[in-house]
Coordinates of C-alpha atoms in Angstrom, one line a residue:
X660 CA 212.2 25.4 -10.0
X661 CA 211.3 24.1 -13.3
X662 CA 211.5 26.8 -15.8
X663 CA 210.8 25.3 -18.7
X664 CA 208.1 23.2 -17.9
X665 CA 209.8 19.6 -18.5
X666 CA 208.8 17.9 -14.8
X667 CA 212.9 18.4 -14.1
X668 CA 213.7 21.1 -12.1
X669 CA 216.4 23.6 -13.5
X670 CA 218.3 26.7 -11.9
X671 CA 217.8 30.7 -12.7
X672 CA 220.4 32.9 -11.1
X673 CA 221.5 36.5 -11.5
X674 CA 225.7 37.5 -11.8
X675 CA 227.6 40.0 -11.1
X676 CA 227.7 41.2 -14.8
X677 CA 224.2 41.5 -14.6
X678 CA 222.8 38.8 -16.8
X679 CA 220.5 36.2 -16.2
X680 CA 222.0 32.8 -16.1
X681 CA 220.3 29.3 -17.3
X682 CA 221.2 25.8 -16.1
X683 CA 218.8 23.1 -17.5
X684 CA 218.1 20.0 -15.3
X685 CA 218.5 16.4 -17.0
X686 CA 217.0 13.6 -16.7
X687 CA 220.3 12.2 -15.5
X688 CA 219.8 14.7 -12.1
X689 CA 223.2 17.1 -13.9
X690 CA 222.8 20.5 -15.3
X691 CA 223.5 22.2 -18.8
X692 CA 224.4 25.2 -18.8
X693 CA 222.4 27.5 -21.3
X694 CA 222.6 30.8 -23.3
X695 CA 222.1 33.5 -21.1
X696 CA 217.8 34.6 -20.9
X697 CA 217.0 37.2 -23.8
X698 CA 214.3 39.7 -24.2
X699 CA 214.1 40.4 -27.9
X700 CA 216.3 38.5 -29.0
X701 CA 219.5 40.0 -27.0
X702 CA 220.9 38.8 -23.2
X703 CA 219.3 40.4 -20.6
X704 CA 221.6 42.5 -18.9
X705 CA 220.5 45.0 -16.0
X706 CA 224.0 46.3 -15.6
X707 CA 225.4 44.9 -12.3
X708 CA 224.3 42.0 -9.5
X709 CA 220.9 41.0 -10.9
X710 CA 218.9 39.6 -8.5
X711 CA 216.3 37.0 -10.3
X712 CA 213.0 35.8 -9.2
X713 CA 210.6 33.3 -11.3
X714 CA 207.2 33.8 -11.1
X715 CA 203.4 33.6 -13.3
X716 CA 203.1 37.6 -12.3
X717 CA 200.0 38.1 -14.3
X718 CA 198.3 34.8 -13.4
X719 CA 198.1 33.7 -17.2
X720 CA 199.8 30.3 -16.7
X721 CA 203.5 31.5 -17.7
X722 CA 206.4 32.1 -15.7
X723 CA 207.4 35.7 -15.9
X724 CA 211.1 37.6 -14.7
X725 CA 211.2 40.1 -11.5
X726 CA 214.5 40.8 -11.7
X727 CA 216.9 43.3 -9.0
X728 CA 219.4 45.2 -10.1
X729 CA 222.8 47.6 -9.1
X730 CA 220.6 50.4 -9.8
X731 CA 218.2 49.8 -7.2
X732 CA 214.9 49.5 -9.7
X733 CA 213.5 46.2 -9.9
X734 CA 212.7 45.2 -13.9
X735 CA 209.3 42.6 -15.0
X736 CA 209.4 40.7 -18.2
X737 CA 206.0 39.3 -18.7
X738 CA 206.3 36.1 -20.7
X739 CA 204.1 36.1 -24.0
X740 CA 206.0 32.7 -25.2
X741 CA 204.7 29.7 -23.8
X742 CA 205.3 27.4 -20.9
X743 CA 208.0 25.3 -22.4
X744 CA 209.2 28.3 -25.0
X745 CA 209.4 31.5 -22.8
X746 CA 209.7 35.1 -24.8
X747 CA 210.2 38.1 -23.2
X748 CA 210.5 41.1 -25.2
X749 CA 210.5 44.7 -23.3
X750 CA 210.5 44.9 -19.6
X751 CA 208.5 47.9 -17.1
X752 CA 209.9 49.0 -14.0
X753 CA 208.2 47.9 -10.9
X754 CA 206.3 50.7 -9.0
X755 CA 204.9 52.0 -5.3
X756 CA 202.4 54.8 -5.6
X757 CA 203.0 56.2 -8.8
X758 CA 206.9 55.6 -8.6
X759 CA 209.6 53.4 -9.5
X760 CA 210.3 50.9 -6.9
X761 CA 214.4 51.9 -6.0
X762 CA 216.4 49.9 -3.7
X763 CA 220.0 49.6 -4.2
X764 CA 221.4 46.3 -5.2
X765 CA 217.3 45.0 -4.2
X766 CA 217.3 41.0 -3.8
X767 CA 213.4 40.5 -4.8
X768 CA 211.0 37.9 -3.8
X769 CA 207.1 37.1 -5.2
X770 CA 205.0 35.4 -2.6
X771 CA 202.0 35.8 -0.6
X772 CA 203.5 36.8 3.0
X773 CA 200.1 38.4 4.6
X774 CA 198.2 35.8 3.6
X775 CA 195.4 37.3 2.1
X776 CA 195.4 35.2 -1.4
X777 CA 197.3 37.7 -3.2
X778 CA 201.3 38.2 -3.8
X779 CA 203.5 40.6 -2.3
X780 CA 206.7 42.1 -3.1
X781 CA 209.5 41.6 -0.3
X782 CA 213.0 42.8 -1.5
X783 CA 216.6 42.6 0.6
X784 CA 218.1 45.8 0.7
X785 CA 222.1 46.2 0.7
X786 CA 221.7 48.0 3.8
X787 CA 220.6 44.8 5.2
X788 CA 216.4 45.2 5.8
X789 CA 214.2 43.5 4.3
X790 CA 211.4 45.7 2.9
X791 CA 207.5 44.4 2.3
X792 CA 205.3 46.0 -0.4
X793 CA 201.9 44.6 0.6
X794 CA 199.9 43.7 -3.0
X795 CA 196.6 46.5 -2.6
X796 CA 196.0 45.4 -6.2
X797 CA 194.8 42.1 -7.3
X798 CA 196.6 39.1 -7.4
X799 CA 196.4 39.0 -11.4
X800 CA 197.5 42.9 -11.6
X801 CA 199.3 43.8 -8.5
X802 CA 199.9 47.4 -7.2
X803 CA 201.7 48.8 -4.2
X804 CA 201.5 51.5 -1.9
X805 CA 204.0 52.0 0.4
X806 CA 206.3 49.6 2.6
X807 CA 207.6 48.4 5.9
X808 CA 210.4 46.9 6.9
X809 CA 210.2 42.9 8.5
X810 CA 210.3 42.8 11.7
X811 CA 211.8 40.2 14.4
X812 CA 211.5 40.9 18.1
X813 CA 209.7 43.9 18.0
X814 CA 212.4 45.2 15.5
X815 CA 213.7 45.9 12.3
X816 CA 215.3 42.7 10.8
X817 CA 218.9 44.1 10.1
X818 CA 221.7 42.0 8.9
X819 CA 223.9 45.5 8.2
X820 CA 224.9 45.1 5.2
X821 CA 224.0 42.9 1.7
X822 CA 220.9 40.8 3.2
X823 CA 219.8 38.4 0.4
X824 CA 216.6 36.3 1.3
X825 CA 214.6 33.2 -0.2
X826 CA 211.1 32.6 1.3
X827 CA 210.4 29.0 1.6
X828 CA 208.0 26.6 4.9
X829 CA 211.5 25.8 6.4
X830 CA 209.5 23.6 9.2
X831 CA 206.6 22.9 7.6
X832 CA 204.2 24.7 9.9
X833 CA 201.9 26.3 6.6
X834 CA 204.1 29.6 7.4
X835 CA 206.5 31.6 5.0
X836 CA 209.6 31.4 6.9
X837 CA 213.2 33.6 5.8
X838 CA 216.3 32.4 4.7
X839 CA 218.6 35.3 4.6
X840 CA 222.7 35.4 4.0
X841 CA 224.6 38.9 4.5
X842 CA 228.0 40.0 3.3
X843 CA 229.4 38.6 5.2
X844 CA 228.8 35.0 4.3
X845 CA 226.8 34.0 7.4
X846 CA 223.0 32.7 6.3
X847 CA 220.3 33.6 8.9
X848 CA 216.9 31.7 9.6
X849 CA 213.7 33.5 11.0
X850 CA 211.0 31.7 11.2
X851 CA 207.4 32.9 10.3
X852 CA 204.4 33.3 12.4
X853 CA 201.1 35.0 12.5
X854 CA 201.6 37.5 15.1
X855 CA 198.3 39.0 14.3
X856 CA 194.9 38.7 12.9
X857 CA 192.7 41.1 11.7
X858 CA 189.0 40.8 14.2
X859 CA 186.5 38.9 11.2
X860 CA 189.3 37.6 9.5
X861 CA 187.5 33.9 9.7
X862 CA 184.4 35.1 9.0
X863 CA 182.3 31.8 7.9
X864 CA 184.9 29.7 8.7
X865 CA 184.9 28.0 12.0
X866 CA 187.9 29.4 13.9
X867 CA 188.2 26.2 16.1
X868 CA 188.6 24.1 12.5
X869 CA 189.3 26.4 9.7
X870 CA 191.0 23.8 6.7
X871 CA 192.5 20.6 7.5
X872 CA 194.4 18.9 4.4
X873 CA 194.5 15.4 4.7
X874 CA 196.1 12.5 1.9
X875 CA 199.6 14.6 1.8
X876 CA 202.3 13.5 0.3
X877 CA 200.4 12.3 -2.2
X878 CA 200.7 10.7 -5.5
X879 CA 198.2 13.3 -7.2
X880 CA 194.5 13.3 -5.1
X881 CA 194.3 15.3 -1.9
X882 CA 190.8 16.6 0.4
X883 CA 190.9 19.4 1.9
X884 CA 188.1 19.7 5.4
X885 CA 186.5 22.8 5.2
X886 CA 184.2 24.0 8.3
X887 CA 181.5 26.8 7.3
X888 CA 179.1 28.2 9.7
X889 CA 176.7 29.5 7.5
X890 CA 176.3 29.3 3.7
X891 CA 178.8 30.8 1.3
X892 CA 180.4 30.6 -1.8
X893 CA 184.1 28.7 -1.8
X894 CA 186.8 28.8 -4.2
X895 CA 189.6 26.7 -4.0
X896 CA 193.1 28.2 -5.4
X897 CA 195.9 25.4 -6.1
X898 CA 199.6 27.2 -6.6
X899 CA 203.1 25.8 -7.8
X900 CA 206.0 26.8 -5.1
X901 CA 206.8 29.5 -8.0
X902 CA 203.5 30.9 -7.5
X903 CA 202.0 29.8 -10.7
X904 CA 198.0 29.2 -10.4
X905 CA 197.5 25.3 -11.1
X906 CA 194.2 25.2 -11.0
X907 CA 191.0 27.0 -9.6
X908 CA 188.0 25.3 -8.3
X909 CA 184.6 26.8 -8.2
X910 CA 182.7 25.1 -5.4
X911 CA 179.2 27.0 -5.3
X912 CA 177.4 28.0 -2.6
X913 CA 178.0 25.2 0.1
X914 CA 176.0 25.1 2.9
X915 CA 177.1 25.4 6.7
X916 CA 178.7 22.6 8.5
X917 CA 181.5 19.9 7.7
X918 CA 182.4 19.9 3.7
X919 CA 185.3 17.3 2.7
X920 CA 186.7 18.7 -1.3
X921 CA 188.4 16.6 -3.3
X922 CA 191.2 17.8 -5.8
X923 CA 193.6 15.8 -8.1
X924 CA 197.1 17.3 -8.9
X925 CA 197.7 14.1 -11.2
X926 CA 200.1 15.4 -14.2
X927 CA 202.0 18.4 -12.3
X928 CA 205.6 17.8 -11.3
X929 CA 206.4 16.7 -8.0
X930 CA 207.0 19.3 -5.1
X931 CA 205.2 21.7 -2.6
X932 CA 202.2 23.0 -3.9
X933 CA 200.3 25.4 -1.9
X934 CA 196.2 25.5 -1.2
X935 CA 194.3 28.9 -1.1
X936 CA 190.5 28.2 -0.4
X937 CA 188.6 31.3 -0.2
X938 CA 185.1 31.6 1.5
X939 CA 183.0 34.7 1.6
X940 CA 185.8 37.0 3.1
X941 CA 187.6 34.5 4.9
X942 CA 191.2 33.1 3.2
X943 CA 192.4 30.2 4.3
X944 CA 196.1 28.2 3.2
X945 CA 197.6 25.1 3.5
X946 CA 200.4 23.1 1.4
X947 CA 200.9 19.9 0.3
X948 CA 203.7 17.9 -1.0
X949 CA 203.0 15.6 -4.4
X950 CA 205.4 12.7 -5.1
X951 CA 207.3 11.7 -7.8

């Protein structure tokens, strides 16, 4: 991911001392390594195994720190720097109904895994499940009530012991799909799929035709084919693969029928970049891929 917003993608990584390591990508494709990330001016440190994730938490266009820890509570820096000079100064624990989110030795992830235009907290837990706080907030203030364990099979994904995950489209089907290594060493793949949808999820959207992205790869313009039965207001969402909010699109009312929208990620770096178009109640995704 690129951290410090340079077009070059760089690594963030949590130790087993608890601090948050920084290796800077070049323009020559090596890395540097960097001071440790501070929060007022001194190394982060959240004891033992952090666990870090990047991502714009508060949808103000910075890149902000969920970070896992020993203890089992999960940490947020919100950035109040800028995109290419990050400061973080104190940090609040993450919380589920009123209390502090605590799962030993928690590997966190930020991402959208319902699909409902919002992000989610799933964390690996060192018993080896993965645990999903569904967002019931907003996707500029989330808030979480509660969670479930990921399922595969009918039951409870369970690596037994140290499961670690990354959420990434691993075949390209517009699907979060898991990544997950265990104590042992071995690193598991389960692949995502909507196993069900909630009666009126469509609602204006054709379900035969839904969106359809078309110029992707692309060197920076993209349409996206949007089907509406009747009227209704569309917004169309643009995110970064770290979940920052590129851009957002204000369509209007648009009228029933066949609607072909045209969006330019010209100046972003290259990489996956997902599409959220919203219509009435209906949420749609897609992804696209921009070029170097």
């Amino acid at each position: 991911m690129d951290f410090n917003n340079d077009d070059i993608l760089d690594i963030i990584v949590g130790d087993r001392d608890g601090f948050i390591n920084f290796f800077r990508g070049t323009a020559t494709s090596t890395l540097t390594t960097m001071p440790d990330i501070t929060a007022g001016g001194v190394a982060i440190d959240v004891g033992a195994n952090s666990a870090p994730v990047v991502a714009d938490w508060n949808e103000d266009g910075l890149l902000d720190l969920v970070i896992g820890s020993e203890t089992g509570t999960i940490r947020l820096y919100l950035n109040s720097g800028t995109p290419t000079a990050h400061s973080f100064t104190t940090f609040s624990l993450l919380q589920s109904s009123g209390t502090s989110i605590s799962i030993y030795r928690g590997c966190p992830q930020v991402v959208d895994l319902d699909g409902d235009g919002k992000k989610d907290l799933i964390v690996g837990d060192d018993n080896g499940k993965i645990a999903f706080y569904a967002n019931t907030g907003t996707n500029a203030a989330p808030a979480f009530s509660g969670y479930e364990f990921l399922r595969s099979g009918g039951v409870d994904i369970d690596l037994y012991y140290g499961a670690r995950l990354w959420v990434n489209d691993w075949d390209e089907n517009g699907q979060p799909d898991l990544l997950i290594s265990d104590y042992e060493g071995w690193v598991y793949l389960y692949l995502g799929s909507t196993v069900g949808v909630e009666e009126g999820t469509w609602g204006l959207v054709s379900p035969e035709t839904g969106i359809l992205i078309s110029g992707s790869p692309t060197s920076g313009t993209f349409q996206v084919d949007l089907s509406l039965e009747t009227a209704t207001e569309v917004t169309g969402r643009i995110y970064s693969s770290e979940g920052r909010l590129v851009s957002t699109t204000e369509h209007g009312p648009l009228s029933g029928g066949q609607h072909t929208l045209s969006y330019d990620l010209d100046g972003n770096s290259p990489g996956v970049y997902f599409v959220t178009m919203t219509a009435g109640s209906a949420i749609m995704d897609g992804r696209v891929v921009l070029l170097p």
